[in-house]
Short mmCIF file of C-alpha atoms and ligand atoms in Angstrom, two decimals:
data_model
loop_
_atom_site.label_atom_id
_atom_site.label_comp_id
_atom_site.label_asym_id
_atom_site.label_seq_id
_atom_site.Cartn_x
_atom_site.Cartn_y
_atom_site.Cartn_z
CA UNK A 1 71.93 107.02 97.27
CA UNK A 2 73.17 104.78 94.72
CA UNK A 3 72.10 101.30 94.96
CA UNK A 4 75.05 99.01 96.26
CA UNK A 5 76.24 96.08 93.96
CA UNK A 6 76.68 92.68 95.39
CA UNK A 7 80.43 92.29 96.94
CA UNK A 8 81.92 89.63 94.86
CA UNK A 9 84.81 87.28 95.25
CA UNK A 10 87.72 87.15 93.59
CA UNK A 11 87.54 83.38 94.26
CA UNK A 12 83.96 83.06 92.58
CA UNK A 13 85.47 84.19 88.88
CA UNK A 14 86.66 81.47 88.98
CA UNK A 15 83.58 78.81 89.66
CA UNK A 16 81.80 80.54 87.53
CA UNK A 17 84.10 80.42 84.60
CA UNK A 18 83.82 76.57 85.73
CA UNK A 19 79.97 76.15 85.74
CA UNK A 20 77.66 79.48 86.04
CA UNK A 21 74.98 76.84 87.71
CA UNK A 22 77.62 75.46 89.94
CA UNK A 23 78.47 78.83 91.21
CA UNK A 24 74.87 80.15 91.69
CA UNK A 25 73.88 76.82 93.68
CA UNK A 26 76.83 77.30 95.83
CA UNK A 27 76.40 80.89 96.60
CA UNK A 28 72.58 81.98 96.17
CA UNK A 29 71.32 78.40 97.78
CA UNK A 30 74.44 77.61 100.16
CA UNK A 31 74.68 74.09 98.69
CA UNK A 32 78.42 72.25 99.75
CA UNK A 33 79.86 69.81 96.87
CA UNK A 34 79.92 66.55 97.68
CA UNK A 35 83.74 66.34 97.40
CA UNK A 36 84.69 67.82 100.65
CA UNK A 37 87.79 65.61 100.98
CA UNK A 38 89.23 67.80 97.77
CA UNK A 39 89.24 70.88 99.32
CA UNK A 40 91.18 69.56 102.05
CA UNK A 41 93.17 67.77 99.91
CA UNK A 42 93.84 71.63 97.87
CA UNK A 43 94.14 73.15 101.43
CA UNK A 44 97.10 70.69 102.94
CA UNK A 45 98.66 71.17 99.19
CA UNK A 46 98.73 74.85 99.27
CA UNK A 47 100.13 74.38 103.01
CA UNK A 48 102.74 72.27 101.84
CA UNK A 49 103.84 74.55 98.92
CA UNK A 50 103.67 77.85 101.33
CA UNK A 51 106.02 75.74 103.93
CA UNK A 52 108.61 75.36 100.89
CA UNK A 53 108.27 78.81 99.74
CA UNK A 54 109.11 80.05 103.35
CA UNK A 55 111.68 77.17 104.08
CA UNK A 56 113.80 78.12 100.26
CA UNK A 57 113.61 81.60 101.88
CA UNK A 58 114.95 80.61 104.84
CA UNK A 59 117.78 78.60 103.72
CA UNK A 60 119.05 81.06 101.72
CA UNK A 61 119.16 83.18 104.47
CA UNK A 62 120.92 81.11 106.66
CA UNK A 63 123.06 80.02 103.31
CA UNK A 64 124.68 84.31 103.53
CA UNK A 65 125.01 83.94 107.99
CA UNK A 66 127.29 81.36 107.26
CA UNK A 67 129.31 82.84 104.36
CA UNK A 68 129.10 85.82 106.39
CA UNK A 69 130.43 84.16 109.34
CA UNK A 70 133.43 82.00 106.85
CA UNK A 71 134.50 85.41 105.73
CA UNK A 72 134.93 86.71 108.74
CA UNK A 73 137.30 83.32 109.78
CA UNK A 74 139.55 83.74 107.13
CA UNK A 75 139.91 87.78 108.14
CA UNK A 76 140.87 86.73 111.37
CA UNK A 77 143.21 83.80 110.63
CA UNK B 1 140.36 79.16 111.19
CA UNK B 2 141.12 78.62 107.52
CA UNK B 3 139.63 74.86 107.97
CA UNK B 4 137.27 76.79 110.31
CA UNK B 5 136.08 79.00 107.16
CA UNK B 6 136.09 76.39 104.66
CA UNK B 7 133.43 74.03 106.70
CA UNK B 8 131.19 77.32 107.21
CA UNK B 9 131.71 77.80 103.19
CA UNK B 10 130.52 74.38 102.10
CA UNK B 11 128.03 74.58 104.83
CA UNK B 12 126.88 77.53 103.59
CA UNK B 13 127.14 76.30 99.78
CA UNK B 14 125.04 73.37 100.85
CA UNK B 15 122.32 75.47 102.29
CA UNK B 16 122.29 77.84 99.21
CA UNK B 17 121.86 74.71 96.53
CA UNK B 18 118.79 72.78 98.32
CA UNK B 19 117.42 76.69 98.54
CA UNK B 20 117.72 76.90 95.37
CA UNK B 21 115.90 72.88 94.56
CA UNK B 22 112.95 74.29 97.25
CA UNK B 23 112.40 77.60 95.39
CA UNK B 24 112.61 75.83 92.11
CA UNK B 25 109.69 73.06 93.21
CA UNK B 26 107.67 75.95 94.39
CA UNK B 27 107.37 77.49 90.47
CA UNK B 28 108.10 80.99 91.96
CA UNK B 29 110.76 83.66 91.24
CA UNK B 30 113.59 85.00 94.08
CA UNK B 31 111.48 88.35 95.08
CA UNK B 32 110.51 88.86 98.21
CA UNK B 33 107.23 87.55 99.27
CA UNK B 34 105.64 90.89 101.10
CA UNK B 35 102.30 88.18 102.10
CA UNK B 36 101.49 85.44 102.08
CA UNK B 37 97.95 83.53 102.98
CA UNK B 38 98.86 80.26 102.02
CA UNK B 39 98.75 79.32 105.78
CA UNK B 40 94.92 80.25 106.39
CA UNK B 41 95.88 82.77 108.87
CA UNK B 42 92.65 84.22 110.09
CA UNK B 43 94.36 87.34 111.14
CA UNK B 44 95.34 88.61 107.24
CA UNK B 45 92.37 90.75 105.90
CA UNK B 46 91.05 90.44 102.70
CA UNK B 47 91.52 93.03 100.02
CA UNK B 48 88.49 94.85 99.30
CA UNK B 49 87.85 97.42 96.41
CA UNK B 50 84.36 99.66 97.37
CA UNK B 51 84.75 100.95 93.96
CA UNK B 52 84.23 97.47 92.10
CA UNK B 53 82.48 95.78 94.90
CA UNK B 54 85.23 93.21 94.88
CA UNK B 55 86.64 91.61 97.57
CA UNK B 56 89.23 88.46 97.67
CA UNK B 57 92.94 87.66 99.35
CA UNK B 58 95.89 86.28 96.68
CA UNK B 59 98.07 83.32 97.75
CA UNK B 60 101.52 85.35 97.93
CA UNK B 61 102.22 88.94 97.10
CA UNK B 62 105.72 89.52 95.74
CA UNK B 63 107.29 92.58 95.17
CA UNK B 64 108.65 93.80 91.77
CA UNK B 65 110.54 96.96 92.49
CA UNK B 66 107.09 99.31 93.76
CA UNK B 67 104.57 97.53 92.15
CA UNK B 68 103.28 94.17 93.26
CA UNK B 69 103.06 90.74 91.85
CA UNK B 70 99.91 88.67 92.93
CA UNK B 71 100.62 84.88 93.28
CA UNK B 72 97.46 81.93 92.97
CA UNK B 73 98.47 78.69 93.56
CA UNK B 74 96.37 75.74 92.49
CA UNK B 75 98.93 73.00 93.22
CA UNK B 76 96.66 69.80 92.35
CA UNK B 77 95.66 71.18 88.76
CA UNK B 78 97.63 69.60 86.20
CA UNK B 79 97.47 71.84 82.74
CA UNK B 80 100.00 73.17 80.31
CA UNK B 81 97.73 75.80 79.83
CA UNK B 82 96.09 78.74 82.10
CA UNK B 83 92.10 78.40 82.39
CA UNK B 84 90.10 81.09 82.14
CA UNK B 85 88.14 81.39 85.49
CA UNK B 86 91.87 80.92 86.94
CA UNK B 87 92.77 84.05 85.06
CA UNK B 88 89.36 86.01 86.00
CA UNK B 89 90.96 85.55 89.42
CA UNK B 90 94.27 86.91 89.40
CA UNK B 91 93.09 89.69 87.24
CA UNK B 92 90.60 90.42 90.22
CA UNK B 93 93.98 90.45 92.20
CA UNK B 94 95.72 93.11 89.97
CA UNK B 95 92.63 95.04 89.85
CA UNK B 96 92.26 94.67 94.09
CA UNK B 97 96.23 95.81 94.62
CA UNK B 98 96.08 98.42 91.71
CA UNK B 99 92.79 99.84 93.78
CA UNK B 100 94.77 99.36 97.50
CA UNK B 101 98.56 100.79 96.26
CA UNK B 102 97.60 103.07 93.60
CA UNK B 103 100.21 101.02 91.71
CA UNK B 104 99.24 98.85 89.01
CA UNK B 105 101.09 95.10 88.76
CA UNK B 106 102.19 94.61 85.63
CA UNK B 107 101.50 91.22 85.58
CA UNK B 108 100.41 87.94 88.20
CA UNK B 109 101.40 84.57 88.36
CA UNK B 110 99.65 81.09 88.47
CA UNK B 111 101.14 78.58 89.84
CA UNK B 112 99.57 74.94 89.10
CA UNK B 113 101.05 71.97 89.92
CA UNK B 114 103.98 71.69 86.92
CA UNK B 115 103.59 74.76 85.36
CA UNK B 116 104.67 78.58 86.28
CA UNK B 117 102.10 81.13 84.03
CA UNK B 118 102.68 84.99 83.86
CA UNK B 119 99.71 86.55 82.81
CA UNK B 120 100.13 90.25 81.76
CA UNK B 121 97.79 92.99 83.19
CA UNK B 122 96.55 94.28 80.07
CA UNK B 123 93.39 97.11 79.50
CA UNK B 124 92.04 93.66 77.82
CA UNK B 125 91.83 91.66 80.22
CA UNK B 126 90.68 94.28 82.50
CA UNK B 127 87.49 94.69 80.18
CA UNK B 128 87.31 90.97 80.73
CA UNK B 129 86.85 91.50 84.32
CA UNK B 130 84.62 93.81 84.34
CA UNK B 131 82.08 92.06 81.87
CA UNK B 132 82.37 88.71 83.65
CA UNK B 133 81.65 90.72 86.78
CA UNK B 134 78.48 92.39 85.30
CA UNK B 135 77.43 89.09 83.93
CA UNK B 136 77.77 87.77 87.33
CA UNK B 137 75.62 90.48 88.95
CA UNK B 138 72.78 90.20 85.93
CA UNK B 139 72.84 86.31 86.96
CA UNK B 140 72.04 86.98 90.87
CA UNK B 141 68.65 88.76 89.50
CA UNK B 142 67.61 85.93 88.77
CA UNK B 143 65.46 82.77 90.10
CA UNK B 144 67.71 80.59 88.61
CA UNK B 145 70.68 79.89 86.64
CA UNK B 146 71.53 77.62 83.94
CA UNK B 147 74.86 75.61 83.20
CA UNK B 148 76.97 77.50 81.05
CA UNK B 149 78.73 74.54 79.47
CA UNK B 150 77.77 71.45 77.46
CA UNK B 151 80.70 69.26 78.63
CA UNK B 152 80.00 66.26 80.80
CA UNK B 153 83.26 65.97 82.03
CA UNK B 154 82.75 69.58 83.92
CA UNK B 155 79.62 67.83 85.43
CA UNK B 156 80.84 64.36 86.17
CA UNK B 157 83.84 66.84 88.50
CA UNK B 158 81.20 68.52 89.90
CA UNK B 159 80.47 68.38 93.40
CA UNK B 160 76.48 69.35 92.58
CA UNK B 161 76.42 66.42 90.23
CA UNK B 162 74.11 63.84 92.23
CA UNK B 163 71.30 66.56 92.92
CA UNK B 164 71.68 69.46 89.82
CA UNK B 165 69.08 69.16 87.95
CA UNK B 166 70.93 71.40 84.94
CA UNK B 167 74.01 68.06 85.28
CA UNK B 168 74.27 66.43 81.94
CA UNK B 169 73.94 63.08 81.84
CA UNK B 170 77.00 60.91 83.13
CA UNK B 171 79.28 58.79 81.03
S1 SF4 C 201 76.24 69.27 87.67
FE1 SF4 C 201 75.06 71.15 87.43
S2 SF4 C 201 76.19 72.64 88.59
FE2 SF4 C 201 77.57 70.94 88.24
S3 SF4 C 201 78.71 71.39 86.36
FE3 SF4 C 201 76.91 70.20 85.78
S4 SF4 C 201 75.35 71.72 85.30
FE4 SF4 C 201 76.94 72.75 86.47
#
């Protein structure tokens, strides 16, 4: 049987490109940054920006309803 | 009704601009947005390729007629530039939703915190993937790994900094 790679991350390409050390200490000897306060800092941010994505949608969808619903007015008047 | 239908109108105008500001902060185009992981929801699975041993979930997936656009977001980096490792990753995207649809994106997007990026799926930067994955896997043979910069600044940002032993020397 051929011998299985290690699974990798798309997330690691990306600490590794940073530091190959960095990356290594963090995922062969389970070592956590001292900056945890950043990565919840990065999570609330990427929160934030996937409540405005969703929101713009939702606007916009609510934006045709009432156009929708105008139309229909001046039909009827 | 007519005053009826005009309120609804400039309702409905109103609604349409500040969609319009929202979508414009966000750095991202009017497609629809097929996923989205932004939220941390534990129920979306992670895209896995058995094939490349690659595993990983993109911020947004948007759809571009029946291919796929993979969105990262890395809304606190300020550059007017795309880094490389940031690349690496959304390449690993193309290559995970190429592997999972059959259809290859033609391109992803990074998002950073001013600046939209399209980076184009290219046989190139596939190449690129695949090396920086093999160099990867040659790395985990062995005992230990060096830096592979010589910039201070990368180690003074580091959260390994106090305890590397590979950190060069601060300020
Ligand atoms: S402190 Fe060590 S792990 Fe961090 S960037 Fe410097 S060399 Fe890499």
């Amino acid at each position: 049987m051929a011998e299985r790679k290690p699974i990798i991350r798309a997330s690691e390409l990306g600490e590794y490109d940073f530091c190959a050390r960095a990356w290594w200490l963090r995922r062969e000897c389970g070592w956590e940054g001292r900056f945890p306060e950043h990565l919840a800092q990065g999570e609330t941010a990427h929160q934030r920006h996937g409540q405005d994505l969703q929101q713009s949608q939702w606007l916009r969808t609510v934006a045709i309803g009432l156009l929708l619903l105008a139309a229909l007015a001046l039909v009827l008047a | 009704m007519i005053w009826l239908a005009l309120a609804l109108g400039l309702i409905a105008l109103w609604f349409w601009r500040r969609s319009n500001q929202l979508r414009a902060s966000t750095g991202l185009p009017w497609r629809t947005v097929v996923y989205h992981d932004t939220a941390r929801r534990e129920l979306t699975k992670a895209l896995f390729s058995a094939r490349y041993q690659l595993t990983g979930k993109p911020d947004y997936v948007l759809a571009d007629g029946k291919a796929l656009i993979p969105v990262e977001v890395k809304p606190q980096r300020q550059a007017t530039s795309p880094r490389q490792g940031d690349i690496l990753q959304l390449a690993a995207y193309c290559l995970l939703l190429e592997e999972a649809t059959g259809v290859a994106p033609r391109y992803g997007l990074l998002r950073y915190a001013q600046h939209t990026f399209q980076v184009d799926w290219t046989d190139q930067l596939y190449q690129a993937l695949l090396e920086t994955l093999d160099a990867m896997r040659d790395e985990l043979e062995l005992n230990d790994v060096e830096r592979s910069h010589e910039q201070p600044w990368r180690c003074r940002a580091c959260g390994f900094g106090d305890r590397c032993t590979d950190a060069l020397e601060y300020d």
